[in-house]
PDB file of C-alpha atoms in Angstrom:
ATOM      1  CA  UNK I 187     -28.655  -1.914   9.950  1.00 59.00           C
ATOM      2  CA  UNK I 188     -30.420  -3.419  13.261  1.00 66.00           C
ATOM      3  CA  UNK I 189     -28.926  -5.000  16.068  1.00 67.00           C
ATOM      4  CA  UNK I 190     -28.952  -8.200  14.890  1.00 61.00           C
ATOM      5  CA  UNK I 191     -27.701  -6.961  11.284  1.00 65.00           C
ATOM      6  CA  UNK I 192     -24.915  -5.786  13.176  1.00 63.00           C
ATOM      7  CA  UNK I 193     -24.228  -8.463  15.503  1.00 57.00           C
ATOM      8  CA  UNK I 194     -24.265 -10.964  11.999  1.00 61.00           C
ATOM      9  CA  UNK I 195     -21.653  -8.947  10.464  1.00 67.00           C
ATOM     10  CA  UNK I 196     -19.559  -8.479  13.431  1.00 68.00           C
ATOM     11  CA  UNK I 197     -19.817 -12.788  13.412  1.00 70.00           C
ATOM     12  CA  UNK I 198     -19.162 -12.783  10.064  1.00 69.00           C
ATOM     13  CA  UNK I 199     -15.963 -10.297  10.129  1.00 72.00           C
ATOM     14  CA  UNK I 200     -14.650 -12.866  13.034  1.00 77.00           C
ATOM     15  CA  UNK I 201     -15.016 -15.912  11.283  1.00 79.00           C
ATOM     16  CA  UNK I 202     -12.963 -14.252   7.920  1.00 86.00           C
ATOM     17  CA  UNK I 203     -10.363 -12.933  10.404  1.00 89.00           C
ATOM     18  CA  UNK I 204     -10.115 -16.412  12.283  1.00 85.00           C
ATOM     19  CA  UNK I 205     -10.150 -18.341   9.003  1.00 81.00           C
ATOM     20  CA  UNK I 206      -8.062 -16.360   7.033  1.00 92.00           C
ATOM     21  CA  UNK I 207      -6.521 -12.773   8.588  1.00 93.00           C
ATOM     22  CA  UNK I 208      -3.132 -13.697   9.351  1.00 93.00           C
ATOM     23  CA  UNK I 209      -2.868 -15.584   6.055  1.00 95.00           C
ATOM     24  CA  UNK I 210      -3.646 -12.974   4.249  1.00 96.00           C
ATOM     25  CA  UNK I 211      -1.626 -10.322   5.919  1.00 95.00           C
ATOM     26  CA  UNK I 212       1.463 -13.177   5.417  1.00 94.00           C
ATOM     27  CA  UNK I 213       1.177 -13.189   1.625  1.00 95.00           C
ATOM     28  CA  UNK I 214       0.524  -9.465   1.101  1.00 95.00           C
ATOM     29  CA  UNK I 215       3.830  -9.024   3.515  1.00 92.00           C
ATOM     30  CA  UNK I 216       5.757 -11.059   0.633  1.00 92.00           C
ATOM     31  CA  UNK I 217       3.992  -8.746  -2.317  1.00 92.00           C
ATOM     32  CA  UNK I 218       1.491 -11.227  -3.713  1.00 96.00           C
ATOM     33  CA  UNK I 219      -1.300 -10.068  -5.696  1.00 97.00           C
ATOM     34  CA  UNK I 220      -5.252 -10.264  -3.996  1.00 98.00           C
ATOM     35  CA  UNK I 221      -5.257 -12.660  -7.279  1.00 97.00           C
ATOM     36  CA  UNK I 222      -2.626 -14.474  -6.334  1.00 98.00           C
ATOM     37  CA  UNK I 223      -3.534 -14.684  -2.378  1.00 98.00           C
ATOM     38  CA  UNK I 224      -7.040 -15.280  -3.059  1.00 97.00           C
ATOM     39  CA  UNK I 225      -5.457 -18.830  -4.933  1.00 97.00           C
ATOM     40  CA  UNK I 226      -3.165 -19.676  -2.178  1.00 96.00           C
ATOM     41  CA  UNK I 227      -5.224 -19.437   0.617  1.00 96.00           C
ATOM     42  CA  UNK I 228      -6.564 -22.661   2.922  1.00 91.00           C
ATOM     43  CA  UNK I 229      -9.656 -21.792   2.698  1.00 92.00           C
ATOM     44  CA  UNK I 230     -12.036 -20.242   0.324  1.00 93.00           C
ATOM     45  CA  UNK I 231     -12.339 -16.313   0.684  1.00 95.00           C
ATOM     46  CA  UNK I 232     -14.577 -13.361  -1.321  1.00 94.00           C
ATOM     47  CA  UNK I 233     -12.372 -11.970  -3.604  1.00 97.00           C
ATOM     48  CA  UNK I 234     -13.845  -8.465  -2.273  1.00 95.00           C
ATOM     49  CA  UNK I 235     -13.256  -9.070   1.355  1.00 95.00           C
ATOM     50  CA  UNK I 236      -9.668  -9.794   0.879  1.00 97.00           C
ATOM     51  CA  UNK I 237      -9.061  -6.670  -1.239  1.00 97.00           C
ATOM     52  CA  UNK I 238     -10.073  -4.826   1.414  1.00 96.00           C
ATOM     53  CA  UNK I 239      -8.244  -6.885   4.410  1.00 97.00           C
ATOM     54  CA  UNK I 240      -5.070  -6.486   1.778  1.00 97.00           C
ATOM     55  CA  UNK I 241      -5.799  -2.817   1.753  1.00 97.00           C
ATOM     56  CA  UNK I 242      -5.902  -2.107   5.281  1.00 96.00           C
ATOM     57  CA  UNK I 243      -2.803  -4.295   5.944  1.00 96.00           C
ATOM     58  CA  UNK I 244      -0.906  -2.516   3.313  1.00 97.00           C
ATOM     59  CA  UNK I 245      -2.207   0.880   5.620  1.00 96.00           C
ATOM     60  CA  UNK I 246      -1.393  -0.649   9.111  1.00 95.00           C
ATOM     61  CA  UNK I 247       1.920  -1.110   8.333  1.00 94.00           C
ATOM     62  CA  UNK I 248       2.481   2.155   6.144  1.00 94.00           C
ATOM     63  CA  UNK I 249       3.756   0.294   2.878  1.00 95.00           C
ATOM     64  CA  UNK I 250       0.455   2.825   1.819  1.00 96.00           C
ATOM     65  CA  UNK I 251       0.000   6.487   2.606  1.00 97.00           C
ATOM     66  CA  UNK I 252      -3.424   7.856   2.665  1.00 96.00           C
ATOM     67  CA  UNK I 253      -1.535  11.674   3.026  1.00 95.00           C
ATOM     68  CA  UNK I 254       1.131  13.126   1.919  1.00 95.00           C
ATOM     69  CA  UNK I 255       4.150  11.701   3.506  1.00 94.00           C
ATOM     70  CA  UNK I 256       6.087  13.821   5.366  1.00 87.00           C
ATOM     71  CA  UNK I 257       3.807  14.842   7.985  1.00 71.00           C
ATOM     72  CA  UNK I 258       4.557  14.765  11.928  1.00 54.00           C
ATOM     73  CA  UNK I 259       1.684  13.036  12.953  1.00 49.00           C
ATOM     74  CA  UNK I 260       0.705  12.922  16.242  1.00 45.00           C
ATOM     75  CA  UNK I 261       2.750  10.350  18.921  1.00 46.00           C
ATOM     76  CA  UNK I 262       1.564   6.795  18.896  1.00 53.00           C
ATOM     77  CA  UNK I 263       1.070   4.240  20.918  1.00 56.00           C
ATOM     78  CA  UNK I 264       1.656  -0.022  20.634  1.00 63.00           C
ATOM     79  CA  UNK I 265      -1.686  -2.192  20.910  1.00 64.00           C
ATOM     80  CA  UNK I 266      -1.894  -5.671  21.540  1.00 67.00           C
ATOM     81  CA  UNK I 267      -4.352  -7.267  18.523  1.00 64.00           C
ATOM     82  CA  UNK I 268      -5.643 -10.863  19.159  1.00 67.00           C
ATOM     83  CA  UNK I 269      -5.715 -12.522  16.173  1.00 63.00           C
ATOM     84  CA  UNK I 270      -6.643 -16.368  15.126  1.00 59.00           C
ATOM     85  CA  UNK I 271      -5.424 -18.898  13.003  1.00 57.00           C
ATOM     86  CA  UNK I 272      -7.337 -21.331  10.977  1.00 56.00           C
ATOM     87  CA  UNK I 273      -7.495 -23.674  13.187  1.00 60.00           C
ATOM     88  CA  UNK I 274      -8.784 -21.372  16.286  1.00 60.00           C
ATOM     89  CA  UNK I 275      -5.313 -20.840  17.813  1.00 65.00           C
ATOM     90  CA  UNK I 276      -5.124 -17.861  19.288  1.00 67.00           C
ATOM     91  CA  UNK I 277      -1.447 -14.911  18.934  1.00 68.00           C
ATOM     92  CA  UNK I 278      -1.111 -11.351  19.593  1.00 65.00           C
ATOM     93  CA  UNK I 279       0.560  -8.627  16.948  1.00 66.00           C
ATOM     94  CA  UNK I 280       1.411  -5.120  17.605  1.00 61.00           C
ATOM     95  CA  UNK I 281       0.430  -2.258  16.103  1.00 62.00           C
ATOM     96  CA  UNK I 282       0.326   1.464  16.326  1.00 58.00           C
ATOM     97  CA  UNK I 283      -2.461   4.041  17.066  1.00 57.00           C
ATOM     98  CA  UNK I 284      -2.576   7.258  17.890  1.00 51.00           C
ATOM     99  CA  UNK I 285      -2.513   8.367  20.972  1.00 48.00           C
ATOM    100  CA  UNK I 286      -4.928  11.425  20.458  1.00 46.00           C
ATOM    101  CA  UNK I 287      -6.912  10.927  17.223  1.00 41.00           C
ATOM    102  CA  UNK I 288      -8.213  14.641  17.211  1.00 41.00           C
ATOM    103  CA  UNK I 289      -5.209  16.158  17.179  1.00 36.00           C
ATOM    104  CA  UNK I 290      -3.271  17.819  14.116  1.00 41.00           C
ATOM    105  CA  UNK I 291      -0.017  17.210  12.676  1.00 45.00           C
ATOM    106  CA  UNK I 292       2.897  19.483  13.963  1.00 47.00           C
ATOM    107  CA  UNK I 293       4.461  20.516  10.710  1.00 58.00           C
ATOM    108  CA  UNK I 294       5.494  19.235   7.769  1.00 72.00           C
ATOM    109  CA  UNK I 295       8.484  17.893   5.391  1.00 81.00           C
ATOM    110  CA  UNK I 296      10.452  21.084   3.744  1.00 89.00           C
ATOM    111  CA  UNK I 297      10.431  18.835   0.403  1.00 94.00           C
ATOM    112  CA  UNK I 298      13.319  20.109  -2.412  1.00 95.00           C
ATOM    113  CA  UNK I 299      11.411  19.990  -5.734  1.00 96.00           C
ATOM    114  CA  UNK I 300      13.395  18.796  -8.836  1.00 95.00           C
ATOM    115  CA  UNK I 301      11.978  17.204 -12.126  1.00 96.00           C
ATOM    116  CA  UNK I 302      13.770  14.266 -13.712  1.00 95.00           C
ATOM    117  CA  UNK I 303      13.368  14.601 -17.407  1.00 90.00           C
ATOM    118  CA  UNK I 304      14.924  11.078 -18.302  1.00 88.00           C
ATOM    119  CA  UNK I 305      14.115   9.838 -21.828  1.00 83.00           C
ATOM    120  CA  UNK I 306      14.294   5.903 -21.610  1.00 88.00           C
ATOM    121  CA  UNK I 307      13.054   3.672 -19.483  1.00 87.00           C
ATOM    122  CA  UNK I 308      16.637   2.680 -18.489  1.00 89.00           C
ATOM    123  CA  UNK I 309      17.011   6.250 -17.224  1.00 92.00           C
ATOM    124  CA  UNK I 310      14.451   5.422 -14.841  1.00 94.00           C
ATOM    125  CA  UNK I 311      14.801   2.626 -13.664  1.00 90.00           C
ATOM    126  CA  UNK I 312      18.695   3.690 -12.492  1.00 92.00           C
ATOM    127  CA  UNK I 313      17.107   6.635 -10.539  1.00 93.00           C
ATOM    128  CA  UNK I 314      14.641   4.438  -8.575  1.00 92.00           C
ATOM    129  CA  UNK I 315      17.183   2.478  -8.035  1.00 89.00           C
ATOM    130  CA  UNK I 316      19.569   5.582  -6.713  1.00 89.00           C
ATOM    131  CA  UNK I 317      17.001   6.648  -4.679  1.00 88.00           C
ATOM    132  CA  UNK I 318      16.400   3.463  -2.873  1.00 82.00           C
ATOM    133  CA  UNK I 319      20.462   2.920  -2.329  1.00 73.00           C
ATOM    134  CA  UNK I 320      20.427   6.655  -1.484  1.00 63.00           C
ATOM    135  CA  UNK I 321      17.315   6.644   1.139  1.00 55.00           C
ATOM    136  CA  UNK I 322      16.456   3.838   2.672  1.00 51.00           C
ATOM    137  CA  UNK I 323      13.548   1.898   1.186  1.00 58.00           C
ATOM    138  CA  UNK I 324      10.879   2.392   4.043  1.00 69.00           C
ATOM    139  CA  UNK I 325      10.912   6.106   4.035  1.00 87.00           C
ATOM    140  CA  UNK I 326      11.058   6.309   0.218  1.00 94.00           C
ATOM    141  CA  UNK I 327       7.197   6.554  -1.788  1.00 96.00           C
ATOM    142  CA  UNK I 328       5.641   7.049  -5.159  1.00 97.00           C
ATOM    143  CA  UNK I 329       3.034   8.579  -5.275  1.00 98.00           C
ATOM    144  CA  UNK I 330      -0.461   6.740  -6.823  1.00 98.00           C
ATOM    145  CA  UNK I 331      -3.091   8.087  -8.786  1.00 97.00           C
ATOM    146  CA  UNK I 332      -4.664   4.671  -9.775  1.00 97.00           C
ATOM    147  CA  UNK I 333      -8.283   5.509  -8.098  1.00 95.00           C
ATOM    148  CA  UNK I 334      -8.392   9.072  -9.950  1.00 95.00           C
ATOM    149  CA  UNK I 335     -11.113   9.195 -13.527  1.00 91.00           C
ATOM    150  CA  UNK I 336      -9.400   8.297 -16.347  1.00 88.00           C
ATOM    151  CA  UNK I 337      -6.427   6.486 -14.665  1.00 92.00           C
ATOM    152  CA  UNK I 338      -5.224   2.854 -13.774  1.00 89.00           C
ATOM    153  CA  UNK I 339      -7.557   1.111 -16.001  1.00 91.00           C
ATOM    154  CA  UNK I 340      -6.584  -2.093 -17.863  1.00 93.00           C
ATOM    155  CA  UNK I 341      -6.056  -0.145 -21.092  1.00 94.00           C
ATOM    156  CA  UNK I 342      -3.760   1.856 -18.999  1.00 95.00           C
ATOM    157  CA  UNK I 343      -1.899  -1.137 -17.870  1.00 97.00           C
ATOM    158  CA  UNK I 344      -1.526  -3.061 -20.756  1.00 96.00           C
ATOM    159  CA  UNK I 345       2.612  -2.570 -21.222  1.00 95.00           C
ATOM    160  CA  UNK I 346       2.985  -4.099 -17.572  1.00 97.00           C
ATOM    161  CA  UNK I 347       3.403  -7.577 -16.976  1.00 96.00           C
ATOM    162  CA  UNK I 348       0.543  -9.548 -15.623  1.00 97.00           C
ATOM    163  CA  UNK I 349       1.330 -10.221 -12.464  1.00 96.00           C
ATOM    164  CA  UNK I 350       2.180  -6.238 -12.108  1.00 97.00           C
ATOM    165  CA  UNK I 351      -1.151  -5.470 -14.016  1.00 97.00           C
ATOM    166  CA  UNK I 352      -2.860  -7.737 -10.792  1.00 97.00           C
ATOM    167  CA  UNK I 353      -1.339  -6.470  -8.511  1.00 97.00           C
ATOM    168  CA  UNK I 354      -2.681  -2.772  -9.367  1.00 97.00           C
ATOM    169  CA  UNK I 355      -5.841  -3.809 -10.184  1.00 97.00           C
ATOM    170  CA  UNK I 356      -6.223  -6.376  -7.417  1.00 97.00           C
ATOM    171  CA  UNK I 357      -6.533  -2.890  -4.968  1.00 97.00           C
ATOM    172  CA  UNK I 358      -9.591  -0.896  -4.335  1.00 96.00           C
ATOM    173  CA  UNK I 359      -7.760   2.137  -4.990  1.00 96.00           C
ATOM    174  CA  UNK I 360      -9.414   5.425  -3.463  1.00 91.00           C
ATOM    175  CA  UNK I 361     -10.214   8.384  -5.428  1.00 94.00           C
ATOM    176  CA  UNK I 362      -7.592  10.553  -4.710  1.00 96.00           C
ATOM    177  CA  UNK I 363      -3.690   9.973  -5.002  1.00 97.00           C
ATOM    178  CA  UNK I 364      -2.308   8.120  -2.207  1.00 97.00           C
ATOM    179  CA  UNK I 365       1.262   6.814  -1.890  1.00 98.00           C
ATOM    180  CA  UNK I 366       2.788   3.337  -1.769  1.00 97.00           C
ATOM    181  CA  UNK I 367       6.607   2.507  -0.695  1.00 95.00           C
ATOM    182  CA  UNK I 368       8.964   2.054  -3.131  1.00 94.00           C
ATOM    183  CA  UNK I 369       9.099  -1.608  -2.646  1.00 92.00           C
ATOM    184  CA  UNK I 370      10.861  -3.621  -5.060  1.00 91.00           C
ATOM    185  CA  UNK I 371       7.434  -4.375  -7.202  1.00 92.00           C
ATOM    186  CA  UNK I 372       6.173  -1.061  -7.272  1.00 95.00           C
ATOM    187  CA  UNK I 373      10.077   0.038  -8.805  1.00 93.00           C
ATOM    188  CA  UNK I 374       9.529  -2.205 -11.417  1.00 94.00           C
ATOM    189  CA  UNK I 375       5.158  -0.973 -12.165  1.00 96.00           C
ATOM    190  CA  UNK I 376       7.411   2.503 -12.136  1.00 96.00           C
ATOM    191  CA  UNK I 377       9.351   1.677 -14.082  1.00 95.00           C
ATOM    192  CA  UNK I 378       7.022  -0.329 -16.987  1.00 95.00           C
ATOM    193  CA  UNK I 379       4.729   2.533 -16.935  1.00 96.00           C
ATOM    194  CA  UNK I 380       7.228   5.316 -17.259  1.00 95.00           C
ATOM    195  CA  UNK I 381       6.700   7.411 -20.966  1.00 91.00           C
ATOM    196  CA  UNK I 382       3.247   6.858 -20.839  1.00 94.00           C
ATOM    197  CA  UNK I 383       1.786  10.264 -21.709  1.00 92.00           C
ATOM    198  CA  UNK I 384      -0.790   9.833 -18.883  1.00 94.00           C
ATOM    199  CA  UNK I 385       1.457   8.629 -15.906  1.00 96.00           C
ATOM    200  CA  UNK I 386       2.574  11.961 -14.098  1.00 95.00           C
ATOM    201  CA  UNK I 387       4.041  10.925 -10.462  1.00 97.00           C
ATOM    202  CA  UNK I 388       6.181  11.701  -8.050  1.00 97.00           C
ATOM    203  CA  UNK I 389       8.930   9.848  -5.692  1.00 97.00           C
ATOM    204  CA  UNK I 390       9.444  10.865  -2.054  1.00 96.00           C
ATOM    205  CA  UNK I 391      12.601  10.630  -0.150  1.00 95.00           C
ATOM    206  CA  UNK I 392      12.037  11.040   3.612  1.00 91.00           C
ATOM    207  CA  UNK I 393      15.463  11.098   4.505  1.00 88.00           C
ATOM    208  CA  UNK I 394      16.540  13.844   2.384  1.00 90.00           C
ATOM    209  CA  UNK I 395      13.246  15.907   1.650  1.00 93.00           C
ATOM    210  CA  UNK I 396      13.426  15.105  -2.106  1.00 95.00           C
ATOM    211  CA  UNK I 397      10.463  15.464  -4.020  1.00 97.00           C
ATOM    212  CA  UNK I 398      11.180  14.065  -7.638  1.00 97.00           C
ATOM    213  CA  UNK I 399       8.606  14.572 -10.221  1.00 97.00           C
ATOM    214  CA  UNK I 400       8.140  12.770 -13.403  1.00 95.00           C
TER     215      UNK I 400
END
């Protein structure tokens, strides 16, 4: 891509972000599919484009795990993002970076293995919600193999409801497992998936080091 290729797209990522950014990042705060937000935003938006602003949201604000969780990642440090309204009004929100991108994690989470070999779906659904009133809900993931051959297609998802099929579907999952807190929507995708001879995952408890398979 030349210069002006690049300074094109660069215009083009501004305008979305001014149009649309905060928006976006509102709705996917409150769950909503990139279905769902792509119908209740002001202004028109590429279905694509906001799968991927949803994604990176959803990986700003660690609801999703690229790595394992568990790792002591290096210290961070707050930054002070402009961002703009649809109307060209201009606010600041915080996030996190690292303060030393190079640098490796300093250990990692001793997890105690166990296996939960529940038989119903009501089974399950009482231990998600155990471990949610056990650990609290930020520092509690499942882990998601939706990206991986074979898994997370529509056939695969055709016992969940629809708004839960969208709102898997909706991502641009990447090809490897990565791992989503165990918000209330994601307990109940858990929980309408679980017996399905190809859904194999596990839970995550931060506070406690649990690592429940399934």
């Amino acid at each position: 891509m030349g210069r002006q290729g690049y300074f094109y797209q660069a215009l083009s990522d501004f305008t979305f972000e001014a149009a649309c950014g905060g928006e976006i990042r509102h709705f996917a705060g409150l769950g909503y599919t990139v279905k769902q937000i792509v119908e209740a935003l002001s202004v028109p938006a590429p279905f694509g484009k906001v799968q991927q602003a949803v994604w990176a949201y959803l990986a700003d604000t660690r609801i999703l795990l690229l790595e394992e969780p568990g790792g002591r990642e290096a210290p961070t440090r707050p930054v002070f993002v402009r961002e703009y309204d649809k109307y060209g009004k201009a606010s600041f929100r915080k996030v996190n970076v690292p303060m030393d991108s190079g640098r490796e994690k300093t250990g990692q989470a001793r997890w105690q293995e166990r296996t939960f070999h529940g038989d119903t779906r009501r089974a399950f659904a009482e231990l998600l919600s155990a471990c949610c009133n056990k650990d609290s809900t930020p520092d509690a993931y499942l882990s998601c193999s939706f990206g991986l051959p074979g898994q997370g297609g529509e056939d695969k998802l055709a016992c969940l409801q629809e708004r839960q099929r969208d709102y898997i579907l909706g991502l641009p999952w990447s090809a490897k497992t990565v791992y989503h807190r165990l918000t209330p929507w994601m307990r109940e995708i858990a929980a309408g998936l679980y017996g399905q001879a190809w859904y194999h995952e596990s839970i995550y408890l931060l506070g406690t080091e649990e690592k429940i398979t399934f």
